[in-house]
PDB file of C-alpha atoms in Angstrom:
ATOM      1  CA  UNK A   1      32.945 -13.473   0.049  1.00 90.00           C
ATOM      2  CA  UNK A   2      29.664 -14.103   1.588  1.00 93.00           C
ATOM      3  CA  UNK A   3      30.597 -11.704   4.246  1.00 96.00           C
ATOM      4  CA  UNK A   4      30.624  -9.089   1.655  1.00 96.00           C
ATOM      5  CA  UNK A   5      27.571 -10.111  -0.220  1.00 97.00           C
ATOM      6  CA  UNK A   6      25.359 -10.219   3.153  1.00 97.00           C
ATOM      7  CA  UNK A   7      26.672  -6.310   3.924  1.00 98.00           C
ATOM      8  CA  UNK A   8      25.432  -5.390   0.249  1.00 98.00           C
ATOM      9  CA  UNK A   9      22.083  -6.865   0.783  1.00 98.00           C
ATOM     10  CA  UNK A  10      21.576  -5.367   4.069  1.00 98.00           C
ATOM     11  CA  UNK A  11      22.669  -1.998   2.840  1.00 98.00           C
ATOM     12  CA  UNK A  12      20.288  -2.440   0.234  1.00 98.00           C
ATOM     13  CA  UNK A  13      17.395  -3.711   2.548  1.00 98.00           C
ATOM     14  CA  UNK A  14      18.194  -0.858   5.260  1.00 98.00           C
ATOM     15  CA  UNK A  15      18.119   1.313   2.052  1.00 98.00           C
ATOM     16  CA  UNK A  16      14.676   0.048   0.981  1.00 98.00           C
ATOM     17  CA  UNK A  17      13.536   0.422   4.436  1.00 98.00           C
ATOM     18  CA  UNK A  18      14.449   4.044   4.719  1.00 98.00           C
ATOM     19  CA  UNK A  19      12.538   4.945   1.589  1.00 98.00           C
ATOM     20  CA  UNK A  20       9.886   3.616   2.415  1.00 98.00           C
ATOM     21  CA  UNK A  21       9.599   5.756   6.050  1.00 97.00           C
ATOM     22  CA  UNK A  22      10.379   8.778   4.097  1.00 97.00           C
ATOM     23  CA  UNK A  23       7.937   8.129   1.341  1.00 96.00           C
ATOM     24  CA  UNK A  24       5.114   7.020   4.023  1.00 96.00           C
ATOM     25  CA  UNK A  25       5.958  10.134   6.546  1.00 95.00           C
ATOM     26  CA  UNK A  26       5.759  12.447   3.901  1.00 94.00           C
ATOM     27  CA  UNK A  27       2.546  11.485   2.707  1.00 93.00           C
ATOM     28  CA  UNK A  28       0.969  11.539   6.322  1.00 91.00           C
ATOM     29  CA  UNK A  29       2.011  15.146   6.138  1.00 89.00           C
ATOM     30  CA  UNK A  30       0.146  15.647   2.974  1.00 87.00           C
ATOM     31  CA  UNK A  31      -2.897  13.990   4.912  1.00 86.00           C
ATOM     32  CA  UNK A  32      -2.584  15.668   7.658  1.00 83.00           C
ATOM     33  CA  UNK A  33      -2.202  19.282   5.448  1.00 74.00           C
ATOM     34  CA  UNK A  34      -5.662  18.424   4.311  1.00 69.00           C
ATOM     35  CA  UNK A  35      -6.744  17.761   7.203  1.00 68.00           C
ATOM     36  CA  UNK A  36      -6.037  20.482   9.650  1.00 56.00           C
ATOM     37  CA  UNK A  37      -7.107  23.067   6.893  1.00 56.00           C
ATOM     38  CA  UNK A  38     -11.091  22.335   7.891  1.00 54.00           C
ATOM     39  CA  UNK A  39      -9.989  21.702  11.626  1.00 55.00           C
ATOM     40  CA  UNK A  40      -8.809  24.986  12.386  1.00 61.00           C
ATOM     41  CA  UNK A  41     -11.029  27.922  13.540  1.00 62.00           C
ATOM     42  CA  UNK A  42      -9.847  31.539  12.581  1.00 63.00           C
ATOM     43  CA  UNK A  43      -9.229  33.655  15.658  1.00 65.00           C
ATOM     44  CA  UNK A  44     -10.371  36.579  14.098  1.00 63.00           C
ATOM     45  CA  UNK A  45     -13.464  35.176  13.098  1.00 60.00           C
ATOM     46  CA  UNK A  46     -13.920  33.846  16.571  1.00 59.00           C
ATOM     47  CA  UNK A  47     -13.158  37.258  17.954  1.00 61.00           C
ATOM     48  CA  UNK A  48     -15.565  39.132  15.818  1.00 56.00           C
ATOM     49  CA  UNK A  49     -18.519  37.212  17.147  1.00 53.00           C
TER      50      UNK A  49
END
C-alpha cells in the first residue's frame, strides 16, 4: 500500500517538475525572441554601406 502511494506521489512530483522546465524553457525563448531582434545586424544593410 505505501509502495503504491510513494509511486503516485513521485509521478506527481516528476510531473510537477517537468512542467515547470517546459514552462521556464519556453519563456527563455520568449526572452531570448526579444532579445536577438535588436542584436542582429541586417546583412543587406551592412552591405549597402
Amino acid at each position: 500500500m505505501f509502495k503504491a502511494i510513494r509511486r503516485i506521489a513521485a509521478a506527481i512530483v516528476v510531473g510537477l517538475l517537468a512542467f515547470k522546465a517546459v514552462a521556464s524553457f519556453l519563456s527563455w525563448i520568449e526572452r531570448q525572441e526579444d532579445s536577438t531582434a535588436e542584436a542582429w545586424i541586417d546583412e543587406d544593410e551592412f552591405e549597402d554601406a
